[in-house]
Amino acid sequence: MSDAKIRLYVEHPLGQGQSVPLSREQAHYLFGVMRQGIGAQVLLFNSRDGEWRATVTEAGKRGGTLVCAEQTRALQMPPDLWLLFAPIKKARTDFIVEKAAEMGVRRIVPVQTEFTNAGRIQQSRLQAHAIEAAEQCGGTYVPEVADMVRLDRALAELGRRQIMFCDEAMVGASPILHGTAGPWAILIGPEGGFSERERKRLVGLDSAHAVSLGPRILRADTAAVAALTLWQTHLGDWR
Ligand code: SAH
């Protein structure tokens, strides 16, 4: 019996005796790449029902079936934190999505700012990265990756959610995070930084807290990881 180290995200409901169909890609991965077959044990999660140990009952080239045996972990929701970031180069954008999924966020929102140079993103590819990250880090929840929206619209959608506005103009100040527990969003700008108009708009919002990330200007991907660390230690589930 394998010790069920392979973890797969599925959309299907999970529960005692529940059978779960595999997609073509999952069947290829499990039976082709990982050389598993009937009787193999796999851990499944779906962002709702926690993690379940399941056994392969059908294995084919284009699909397969698993049956849930027992719940191995309860659902662990990340804190109500969204990451808003301006997409940069492809590999660095992938990195940001992967790290955000590992470090614990509910939602990832690519935003188009004035100085954002990535014209488009491939939402489905980024979502697949978030799934893969959750599978490998032992998470039971996959953050949703939204389609890219303009900064103005993204801010409107935040409602009263507090914003940790990572402002490169604050470089050199101590990284202090004010604000209270509750729903939050982290905002990271593009390589070109925020425009003066955007900065003015953000500083004028009651819900926004401008924050420094230390004495050096960080690349956006580094800034995302640093900001997530700061937020998680002060207000999140690292405390
Ligand atoms: N080109 C800009 C820097 C952009 S860095 C300049 O030279 O000023 C990309 C993003 O990372 C910034 O928009 C900000 O959100 C974040 N960032 C990087 N370093 C930071 C710092 N020291 N303090 C706060 N935010 C920072």
PDB file of C-alpha atoms and ligand atoms in Angstrom:
ATOM      1  CA  MET A   1       0.000   0.000   0.000  1.00  0.00           C
ATOM      2  CA  SER A   2       1.401   3.392  -0.915  1.00  0.00           C
ATOM      3  CA  ASP A   3       1.447   5.923   1.892  1.00  0.00           C
ATOM      4  CA  ALA A   4      -0.777   8.375   0.046  1.00  0.00           C
ATOM      5  CA  LYS A   5       1.697  11.167  -0.584  1.00  0.00           C
ATOM      6  CA  ILE A   6       0.194  12.171  -3.905  1.00  0.00           C
ATOM      7  CA  ARG A   7      -2.273  15.010  -3.425  1.00  0.00           C
ATOM      8  CA  LEU A   8      -4.806  16.053  -6.021  1.00  0.00           C
ATOM      9  CA  TYR A   9      -7.209  18.969  -6.161  1.00  0.00           C
ATOM     10  CA  VAL A  10     -10.611  17.972  -7.530  1.00  0.00           C
ATOM     11  CA  GLU A  11     -13.825  19.898  -7.997  1.00  0.00           C
ATOM     12  CA  HIS A  12     -16.038  16.981  -7.042  1.00  0.00           C
ATOM     13  CA  PRO A  13     -17.630  16.715  -3.548  1.00  0.00           C
ATOM     14  CA  LEU A  14     -15.695  14.543  -1.090  1.00  0.00           C
ATOM     15  CA  GLY A  15     -17.199  12.355   1.646  1.00  0.00           C
ATOM     16  CA  GLN A  16     -17.338   8.835   3.045  1.00  0.00           C
ATOM     17  CA  GLY A  17     -17.671   6.311   0.194  1.00  0.00           C
ATOM     18  CA  GLN A  18     -17.934   9.098  -2.376  1.00  0.00           C
ATOM     19  CA  SER A  19     -16.583   8.163  -5.789  1.00  0.00           C
ATOM     20  CA  VAL A  20     -14.626  10.816  -7.612  1.00  0.00           C
ATOM     21  CA  PRO A  21     -13.931  10.831 -11.351  1.00  0.00           C
ATOM     22  CA  LEU A  22     -10.512  11.923 -12.597  1.00  0.00           C
ATOM     23  CA  SER A  23      -9.961  14.274 -15.497  1.00  0.00           C
ATOM     24  CA  ARG A  24      -7.913  13.149 -18.458  1.00  0.00           C
ATOM     25  CA  GLU A  25      -4.931  15.215 -17.244  1.00  0.00           C
ATOM     26  CA  GLN A  26      -5.149  13.798 -13.725  1.00  0.00           C
ATOM     27  CA  ALA A  27      -5.377  10.243 -15.064  1.00  0.00           C
ATOM     28  CA  HIS A  28      -2.322  10.886 -17.216  1.00  0.00           C
ATOM     29  CA  TYR A  29      -0.426  12.289 -14.231  1.00  0.00           C
ATOM     30  CA  LEU A  30      -1.445   9.594 -11.762  1.00  0.00           C
ATOM     31  CA  PHE A  31      -1.207   6.488 -13.939  1.00  0.00           C
ATOM     32  CA  GLY A  32       1.220   7.616 -16.660  1.00  0.00           C
ATOM     33  CA  VAL A  33       3.683   9.882 -14.884  1.00  0.00           C
ATOM     34  CA  MET A  34       3.435   8.576 -11.302  1.00  0.00           C
ATOM     35  CA  ARG A  35       2.921   4.910 -12.359  1.00  0.00           C
ATOM     36  CA  GLN A  36       0.046   4.354  -9.914  1.00  0.00           C
ATOM     37  CA  GLY A  37      -2.730   1.823 -10.516  1.00  0.00           C
ATOM     38  CA  ILE A  38      -5.788   0.218  -8.970  1.00  0.00           C
ATOM     39  CA  GLY A  39      -5.508   0.116  -5.174  1.00  0.00           C
ATOM     40  CA  ALA A  40      -3.176   3.129  -4.954  1.00  0.00           C
ATOM     41  CA  GLN A  41      -3.880   5.656  -2.209  1.00  0.00           C
ATOM     42  CA  VAL A  42      -4.179   9.337  -3.022  1.00  0.00           C
ATOM     43  CA  LEU A  43      -5.092  12.387  -0.946  1.00  0.00           C
ATOM     44  CA  LEU A  44      -7.862  14.547  -2.385  1.00  0.00           C
ATOM     45  CA  PHE A  45      -9.068  18.042  -1.493  1.00  0.00           C
ATOM     46  CA  ASN A  46     -11.543  20.427  -3.106  1.00  0.00           C
ATOM     47  CA  SER A  47     -11.364  23.709  -1.106  1.00  0.00           C
ATOM     48  CA  ARG A  48     -14.560  22.724   0.775  1.00  0.00           C
ATOM     49  CA  ASP A  49     -14.523  19.261   2.380  1.00  0.00           C
ATOM     50  CA  GLY A  50     -11.010  19.039   3.828  1.00  0.00           C
ATOM     51  CA  GLU A  51      -8.569  16.325   2.772  1.00  0.00           C
ATOM     52  CA  TRP A  52      -9.620  12.726   2.110  1.00  0.00           C
ATOM     53  CA  ARG A  53      -7.668   9.541   1.620  1.00  0.00           C
ATOM     54  CA  ALA A  54      -9.010   7.812  -1.468  1.00  0.00           C
ATOM     55  CA  THR A  55      -8.298   4.561  -3.281  1.00  0.00           C
ATOM     56  CA  VAL A  56      -8.047   4.107  -7.024  1.00  0.00           C
ATOM     57  CA  THR A  57     -10.784   1.747  -8.232  1.00  0.00           C
ATOM     58  CA  GLU A  58     -10.532   2.370 -11.970  1.00  0.00           C
ATOM     59  CA  ALA A  59      -7.448   3.383 -13.920  1.00  0.00           C
ATOM     60  CA  GLY A  60      -7.573   4.208 -17.616  1.00  0.00           C
ATOM     61  CA  LYS A  61      -5.653   6.267 -20.134  1.00  0.00           C
ATOM     62  CA  ARG A  62      -8.323   8.928 -20.364  1.00  0.00           C
ATOM     63  CA  GLY A  63      -9.813   8.816 -16.901  1.00  0.00           C
ATOM     64  CA  GLY A  64     -10.246   6.915 -13.698  1.00  0.00           C
ATOM     65  CA  THR A  65     -12.172   6.700 -10.449  1.00  0.00           C
ATOM     66  CA  LEU A  66     -11.226   7.051  -6.822  1.00  0.00           C
ATOM     67  CA  VAL A  67     -13.330   6.209  -3.776  1.00  0.00           C
ATOM     68  CA  CYS A  68     -12.972   8.232  -0.570  1.00  0.00           C
ATOM     69  CA  ALA A  69     -12.073   6.163   2.501  1.00  0.00           C
ATOM     70  CA  GLU A  70     -11.600   8.647   5.361  1.00  0.00           C
ATOM     71  CA  GLN A  71     -11.051  12.292   6.068  1.00  0.00           C
ATOM     72  CA  THR A  72      -7.407  12.919   6.918  1.00  0.00           C
ATOM     73  CA  ARG A  73      -7.651  16.661   7.630  1.00  0.00           C
ATOM     74  CA  ALA A  74     -10.334  19.249   8.136  1.00  0.00           C
ATOM     75  CA  LEU A  75     -10.600  22.199   5.756  1.00  0.00           C
ATOM     76  CA  GLN A  76      -8.138  24.910   6.733  1.00  0.00           C
ATOM     77  CA  MET A  77      -9.186  28.186   5.173  1.00  0.00           C
ATOM     78  CA  PRO A  78      -6.470  30.812   4.774  1.00  0.00           C
ATOM     79  CA  PRO A  79      -7.181  34.198   6.378  1.00  0.00           C
ATOM     80  CA  ASP A  80      -9.489  36.548   4.468  1.00  0.00           C
ATOM     81  CA  LEU A  81      -6.603  38.086   2.558  1.00  0.00           C
ATOM     82  CA  TRP A  82      -6.494  38.977  -1.134  1.00  0.00           C
ATOM     83  CA  LEU A  83      -3.333  39.651  -3.086  1.00  0.00           C
ATOM     84  CA  LEU A  84      -3.608  42.368  -5.725  1.00  0.00           C
ATOM     85  CA  PHE A  85      -0.537  42.682  -7.920  1.00  0.00           C
ATOM     86  CA  ALA A  86       0.422  44.163 -11.269  1.00  0.00           C
ATOM     87  CA  PRO A  87       1.581  41.292 -13.524  1.00  0.00           C
ATOM     88  CA  ILE A  88       5.210  41.396 -14.605  1.00  0.00           C
ATOM     89  CA  LYS A  89       7.198  38.960 -16.768  1.00  0.00           C
ATOM     90  CA  LYS A  90       5.616  35.548 -17.203  1.00  0.00           C
ATOM     91  CA  ALA A  91       7.954  33.505 -14.983  1.00  0.00           C
ATOM     92  CA  ARG A  92       7.869  36.125 -12.217  1.00  0.00           C
ATOM     93  CA  THR A  93       4.083  36.342 -12.382  1.00  0.00           C
ATOM     94  CA  ASP A  94       3.906  32.547 -12.067  1.00  0.00           C
ATOM     95  CA  PHE A  95       6.204  32.813  -9.045  1.00  0.00           C
ATOM     96  CA  ILE A  96       3.938  35.373  -7.354  1.00  0.00           C
ATOM     97  CA  VAL A  97       0.847  33.182  -7.818  1.00  0.00           C
ATOM     98  CA  GLU A  98       2.664  30.077  -6.587  1.00  0.00           C
ATOM     99  CA  LYS A  99       4.063  31.828  -3.492  1.00  0.00           C
ATOM    100  CA  ALA A 100       0.742  33.467  -2.635  1.00  0.00           C
ATOM    101  CA  ALA A 101      -0.998  30.073  -2.768  1.00  0.00           C
ATOM    102  CA  GLU A 102       1.668  28.567  -0.485  1.00  0.00           C
ATOM    103  CA  MET A 103       1.746  31.442   1.980  1.00  0.00           C
ATOM    104  CA  GLY A 104      -2.017  31.609   2.398  1.00  0.00           C
ATOM    105  CA  VAL A 105      -4.431  33.929   0.597  1.00  0.00           C
ATOM    106  CA  ARG A 106      -8.086  33.532  -0.370  1.00  0.00           C
ATOM    107  CA  ARG A 107      -7.989  35.309  -3.711  1.00  0.00           C
ATOM    108  CA  ILE A 108      -5.382  36.516  -6.193  1.00  0.00           C
ATOM    109  CA  VAL A 109      -6.256  39.501  -8.378  1.00  0.00           C
ATOM    110  CA  PRO A 110      -3.966  40.623 -11.212  1.00  0.00           C
ATOM    111  CA  VAL A 111      -4.447  44.371 -11.630  1.00  0.00           C
ATOM    112  CA  GLN A 112      -3.671  46.673 -14.517  1.00  0.00           C
ATOM    113  CA  THR A 113      -2.055  49.871 -13.263  1.00  0.00           C
ATOM    114  CA  GLU A 114      -0.813  52.819 -15.324  1.00  0.00           C
ATOM    115  CA  PHE A 115       2.727  51.447 -15.549  1.00  0.00           C
ATOM    116  CA  THR A 116       1.808  47.757 -15.929  1.00  0.00           C
ATOM    117  CA  ASN A 117       3.544  46.456 -19.031  1.00  0.00           C
ATOM    118  CA  ALA A 118       2.068  42.940 -19.160  1.00  0.00           C
ATOM    119  CA  GLY A 119      -0.867  43.494 -21.522  1.00  0.00           C
ATOM    120  CA  ARG A 120      -2.686  40.245 -20.847  1.00  0.00           C
ATOM    121  CA  ILE A 121      -2.505  37.286 -18.531  1.00  0.00           C
ATOM    122  CA  GLN A 122      -3.658  33.743 -19.037  1.00  0.00           C
ATOM    123  CA  GLN A 123      -6.003  33.256 -16.129  1.00  0.00           C
ATOM    124  CA  SER A 124      -6.316  29.471 -16.585  1.00  0.00           C
ATOM    125  CA  ARG A 125      -2.541  28.993 -16.556  1.00  0.00           C
ATOM    126  CA  LEU A 126      -2.193  31.047 -13.388  1.00  0.00           C
ATOM    127  CA  GLN A 127      -5.064  29.128 -11.785  1.00  0.00           C
ATOM    128  CA  ALA A 128      -3.270  25.864 -12.638  1.00  0.00           C
ATOM    129  CA  HIS A 129      -0.169  27.196 -10.855  1.00  0.00           C
ATOM    130  CA  ALA A 130      -2.219  27.967  -7.752  1.00  0.00           C
ATOM    131  CA  ILE A 131      -3.650  24.425  -7.809  1.00  0.00           C
ATOM    132  CA  GLU A 132      -0.222  22.858  -8.175  1.00  0.00           C
ATOM    133  CA  ALA A 133       1.153  24.957  -5.311  1.00  0.00           C
ATOM    134  CA  ALA A 134      -1.718  23.943  -3.003  1.00  0.00           C
ATOM    135  CA  GLU A 135      -1.245  20.274  -3.955  1.00  0.00           C
ATOM    136  CA  GLN A 136       2.418  20.307  -3.084  1.00  0.00           C
ATOM    137  CA  CYS A 137       2.333  22.436   0.086  1.00  0.00           C
ATOM    138  CA  GLY A 138      -0.332  20.394   1.871  1.00  0.00           C
ATOM    139  CA  GLY A 139      -3.017  23.065   1.582  1.00  0.00           C
ATOM    140  CA  THR A 140      -6.691  22.141   1.607  1.00  0.00           C
ATOM    141  CA  TYR A 141      -7.790  25.315  -0.210  1.00  0.00           C
ATOM    142  CA  VAL A 142      -6.918  26.741  -3.629  1.00  0.00           C
ATOM    143  CA  PRO A 143      -7.141  30.526  -3.965  1.00  0.00           C
ATOM    144  CA  GLU A 144      -9.175  31.733  -6.903  1.00  0.00           C
ATOM    145  CA  VAL A 145      -7.155  33.632  -9.508  1.00  0.00           C
ATOM    146  CA  ALA A 146      -9.345  36.403 -10.916  1.00  0.00           C
ATOM    147  CA  ASP A 147      -9.172  37.835 -14.418  1.00  0.00           C
ATOM    148  CA  MET A 148      -7.065  40.964 -14.742  1.00  0.00           C
ATOM    149  CA  VAL A 149      -8.946  44.148 -13.848  1.00  0.00           C
ATOM    150  CA  ARG A 150      -7.994  47.807 -13.916  1.00  0.00           C
ATOM    151  CA  LEU A 151      -6.800  49.191 -10.596  1.00  0.00           C
ATOM    152  CA  ASP A 152      -9.805  51.548 -10.250  1.00  0.00           C
ATOM    153  CA  ARG A 153     -12.215  48.673 -10.620  1.00  0.00           C
ATOM    154  CA  ALA A 154     -10.223  46.404  -8.358  1.00  0.00           C
ATOM    155  CA  LEU A 155     -10.308  49.084  -5.640  1.00  0.00           C
ATOM    156  CA  ALA A 156     -14.062  49.535  -6.061  1.00  0.00           C
ATOM    157  CA  GLU A 157     -14.528  45.771  -5.633  1.00  0.00           C
ATOM    158  CA  LEU A 158     -12.661  45.845  -2.315  1.00  0.00           C
ATOM    159  CA  GLY A 159     -15.480  47.713  -0.597  1.00  0.00           C
ATOM    160  CA  ARG A 160     -14.412  48.362   2.986  1.00  0.00           C
ATOM    161  CA  ARG A 161     -11.620  45.757   2.945  1.00  0.00           C
ATOM    162  CA  GLN A 162      -8.434  47.245   4.457  1.00  0.00           C
ATOM    163  CA  ILE A 163      -5.548  47.637   2.025  1.00  0.00           C
ATOM    164  CA  MET A 164      -1.881  47.116   2.761  1.00  0.00           C
ATOM    165  CA  PHE A 165      -0.587  49.481   0.097  1.00  0.00           C
ATOM    166  CA  CYS A 166       3.058  48.593  -0.502  1.00  0.00           C
ATOM    167  CA  ASP A 167       4.372  51.959  -1.558  1.00  0.00           C
ATOM    168  CA  GLU A 168       7.919  52.233  -2.843  1.00  0.00           C
ATOM    169  CA  ALA A 169       7.803  55.936  -1.918  1.00  0.00           C
ATOM    170  CA  MET A 170       7.919  54.708   1.711  1.00  0.00           C
ATOM    171  CA  VAL A 171      11.301  53.005   1.145  1.00  0.00           C
ATOM    172  CA  GLY A 172      13.526  53.483   4.182  1.00  0.00           C
ATOM    173  CA  ALA A 173      10.674  53.891   6.677  1.00  0.00           C
ATOM    174  CA  SER A 174      10.173  51.110   9.237  1.00  0.00           C
ATOM    175  CA  PRO A 175       7.869  48.418   7.930  1.00  0.00           C
ATOM    176  CA  ILE A 176       4.985  48.918  10.338  1.00  0.00           C
ATOM    177  CA  LEU A 177       1.555  47.559   9.573  1.00  0.00           C
ATOM    178  CA  HIS A 178      -1.267  49.516  11.194  1.00  0.00           C
ATOM    179  CA  GLY A 179      -4.855  48.412  10.932  1.00  0.00           C
ATOM    180  CA  THR A 180      -7.121  45.907  12.578  1.00  0.00           C
ATOM    181  CA  ALA A 181      -8.107  42.274  12.130  1.00  0.00           C
ATOM    182  CA  GLY A 182     -10.671  41.570   9.400  1.00  0.00           C
ATOM    183  CA  PRO A 183     -10.695  41.319   5.618  1.00  0.00           C
ATOM    184  CA  TRP A 184      -7.556  42.677   3.962  1.00  0.00           C
ATOM    185  CA  ALA A 185      -5.904  43.073   0.582  1.00  0.00           C
ATOM    186  CA  ILE A 186      -2.211  43.504  -0.166  1.00  0.00           C
ATOM    187  CA  LEU A 187      -1.400  45.726  -3.144  1.00  0.00           C
ATOM    188  CA  ILE A 188       1.909  45.407  -5.021  1.00  0.00           C
ATOM    189  CA  GLY A 189       2.806  47.641  -7.958  1.00  0.00           C
ATOM    190  CA  PRO A 190       4.600  46.866 -11.232  1.00  0.00           C
ATOM    191  CA  GLU A 191       8.309  47.282 -12.079  1.00  0.00           C
ATOM    192  CA  GLY A 192       7.604  50.909 -12.930  1.00  0.00           C
ATOM    193  CA  GLY A 193       5.945  51.522  -9.568  1.00  0.00           C
ATOM    194  CA  PHE A 194       2.726  53.480  -9.004  1.00  0.00           C
ATOM    195  CA  SER A 195       1.967  56.743 -10.823  1.00  0.00           C
ATOM    196  CA  GLU A 196       1.499  59.917  -8.783  1.00  0.00           C
ATOM    197  CA  ARG A 197      -2.201  59.887  -9.642  1.00  0.00           C
ATOM    198  CA  GLU A 198      -2.562  56.329  -8.352  1.00  0.00           C
ATOM    199  CA  ARG A 199      -0.585  57.104  -5.210  1.00  0.00           C
ATOM    200  CA  LYS A 200      -2.798  60.128  -4.500  1.00  0.00           C
ATOM    201  CA  ARG A 201      -5.934  58.054  -4.971  1.00  0.00           C
ATOM    202  CA  LEU A 202      -4.652  55.300  -2.673  1.00  0.00           C
ATOM    203  CA  VAL A 203      -3.396  57.599   0.058  1.00  0.00           C
ATOM    204  CA  GLY A 204      -6.829  59.290   0.023  1.00  0.00           C
ATOM    205  CA  LEU A 205      -8.652  56.032   0.813  1.00  0.00           C
ATOM    206  CA  ASP A 206      -9.561  55.552   4.490  1.00  0.00           C
ATOM    207  CA  SER A 207      -9.150  51.811   4.076  1.00  0.00           C
ATOM    208  CA  ALA A 208      -5.571  52.011   2.708  1.00  0.00           C
ATOM    209  CA  HIS A 209      -2.447  51.833   4.871  1.00  0.00           C
ATOM    210  CA  ALA A 210       0.774  52.791   3.047  1.00  0.00           C
ATOM    211  CA  VAL A 211       3.547  50.430   4.128  1.00  0.00           C
ATOM    212  CA  SER A 212       7.293  50.291   3.635  1.00  0.00           C
ATOM    213  CA  LEU A 213       9.054  47.012   2.898  1.00  0.00           C
ATOM    214  CA  GLY A 214      12.400  48.162   4.240  1.00  0.00           C
ATOM    215  CA  PRO A 215      15.395  50.196   3.139  1.00  0.00           C
ATOM    216  CA  ARG A 216      15.758  48.762  -0.388  1.00  0.00           C
ATOM    217  CA  ILE A 217      13.497  48.747  -3.444  1.00  0.00           C
ATOM    218  CA  LEU A 218      12.424  45.163  -4.008  1.00  0.00           C
ATOM    219  CA  ARG A 219      11.384  43.577  -7.260  1.00  0.00           C
ATOM    220  CA  ALA A 220       7.649  43.030  -7.385  1.00  0.00           C
ATOM    221  CA  ASP A 221       7.950  39.253  -6.864  1.00  0.00           C
ATOM    222  CA  THR A 222      10.194  39.717  -3.823  1.00  0.00           C
ATOM    223  CA  ALA A 223       7.898  42.475  -2.553  1.00  0.00           C
ATOM    224  CA  ALA A 224       4.894  40.125  -2.746  1.00  0.00           C
ATOM    225  CA  VAL A 225       6.607  37.483  -0.606  1.00  0.00           C
ATOM    226  CA  ALA A 226       7.891  40.102   1.884  1.00  0.00           C
ATOM    227  CA  ALA A 227       4.451  41.718   2.183  1.00  0.00           C
ATOM    228  CA  LEU A 228       2.728  38.356   2.690  1.00  0.00           C
ATOM    229  CA  THR A 229       5.248  37.494   5.418  1.00  0.00           C
ATOM    230  CA  LEU A 230       4.711  40.823   7.178  1.00  0.00           C
ATOM    231  CA  TRP A 231       0.924  40.554   7.001  1.00  0.00           C
ATOM    232  CA  GLN A 232       0.808  36.883   8.026  1.00  0.00           C
ATOM    233  CA  THR A 233       3.008  37.504  11.082  1.00  0.00           C
ATOM    234  CA  HIS A 234       1.027  40.556  12.253  1.00  0.00           C
ATOM    235  CA  LEU A 235      -2.571  39.738  11.372  1.00  0.00           C
ATOM    236  CA  GLY A 236      -2.720  36.301   9.752  1.00  0.00           C
ATOM    237  CA  ASP A 237      -2.424  32.640  10.675  1.00  0.00           C
ATOM    238  CA  TRP A 238       1.309  32.661  11.385  1.00  0.00           C
ATOM    239  CA  ARG A 239       0.733  34.223  14.789  1.00  0.00           C
TER     240      ARG A 239
HETATM  241  N1  SAH B   1      10.276  51.354 -10.124  1.00  0.00           N
HETATM  242  C1  SAH B   1       9.901  51.643  -8.785  1.00  0.00           C
HETATM  243  C2  SAH B   1       9.922  50.370  -7.915  1.00  0.00           C
HETATM  244  C3  SAH B   1       8.872  49.391  -8.169  1.00  0.00           C
HETATM  245  S1  SAH B   1       9.110  47.968  -7.202  1.00  0.00           S
HETATM  246  C4  SAH B   1      10.914  52.613  -8.186  1.00  0.00           C
HETATM  247  O1  SAH B   1      12.063  52.564  -8.565  1.00  0.00           O
HETATM  248  O2  SAH B   1      10.521  53.358  -7.303  1.00  0.00           O
HETATM  249  C5  SAH B   1       7.619  47.085  -7.456  1.00  0.00           C
HETATM  250  C6  SAH B   1       6.611  47.157  -6.331  1.00  0.00           C
HETATM  251  O3  SAH B   1       7.112  46.474  -5.178  1.00  0.00           O
HETATM  252  C7  SAH B   1       6.283  48.555  -5.845  1.00  0.00           C
HETATM  253  O4  SAH B   1       5.282  49.181  -6.604  1.00  0.00           O
HETATM  254  C8  SAH B   1       5.794  48.281  -4.404  1.00  0.00           C
HETATM  255  O5  SAH B   1       4.457  47.843  -4.389  1.00  0.00           O
HETATM  256  C9  SAH B   1       6.704  47.140  -3.987  1.00  0.00           C
HETATM  257  N2  SAH B   1       7.914  47.579  -3.269  1.00  0.00           N
HETATM  258  C10 SAH B   1       9.193  47.323  -3.617  1.00  0.00           C
HETATM  259  N3  SAH B   1      10.067  47.798  -2.701  1.00  0.00           N
HETATM  260  C11 SAH B   1       9.322  48.370  -1.745  1.00  0.00           C
HETATM  261  C12 SAH B   1       9.629  49.029  -0.503  1.00  0.00           C
HETATM  262  N4  SAH B   1      10.884  49.168  -0.079  1.00  0.00           N
HETATM  263  N5  SAH B   1       8.612  49.482   0.257  1.00  0.00           N
HETATM  264  C13 SAH B   1       7.324  49.340  -0.152  1.00  0.00           C
HETATM  265  N6  SAH B   1       6.966  48.722  -1.301  1.00  0.00           N
HETATM  266  C14 SAH B   1       7.943  48.245  -2.091  1.00  0.00           C
END
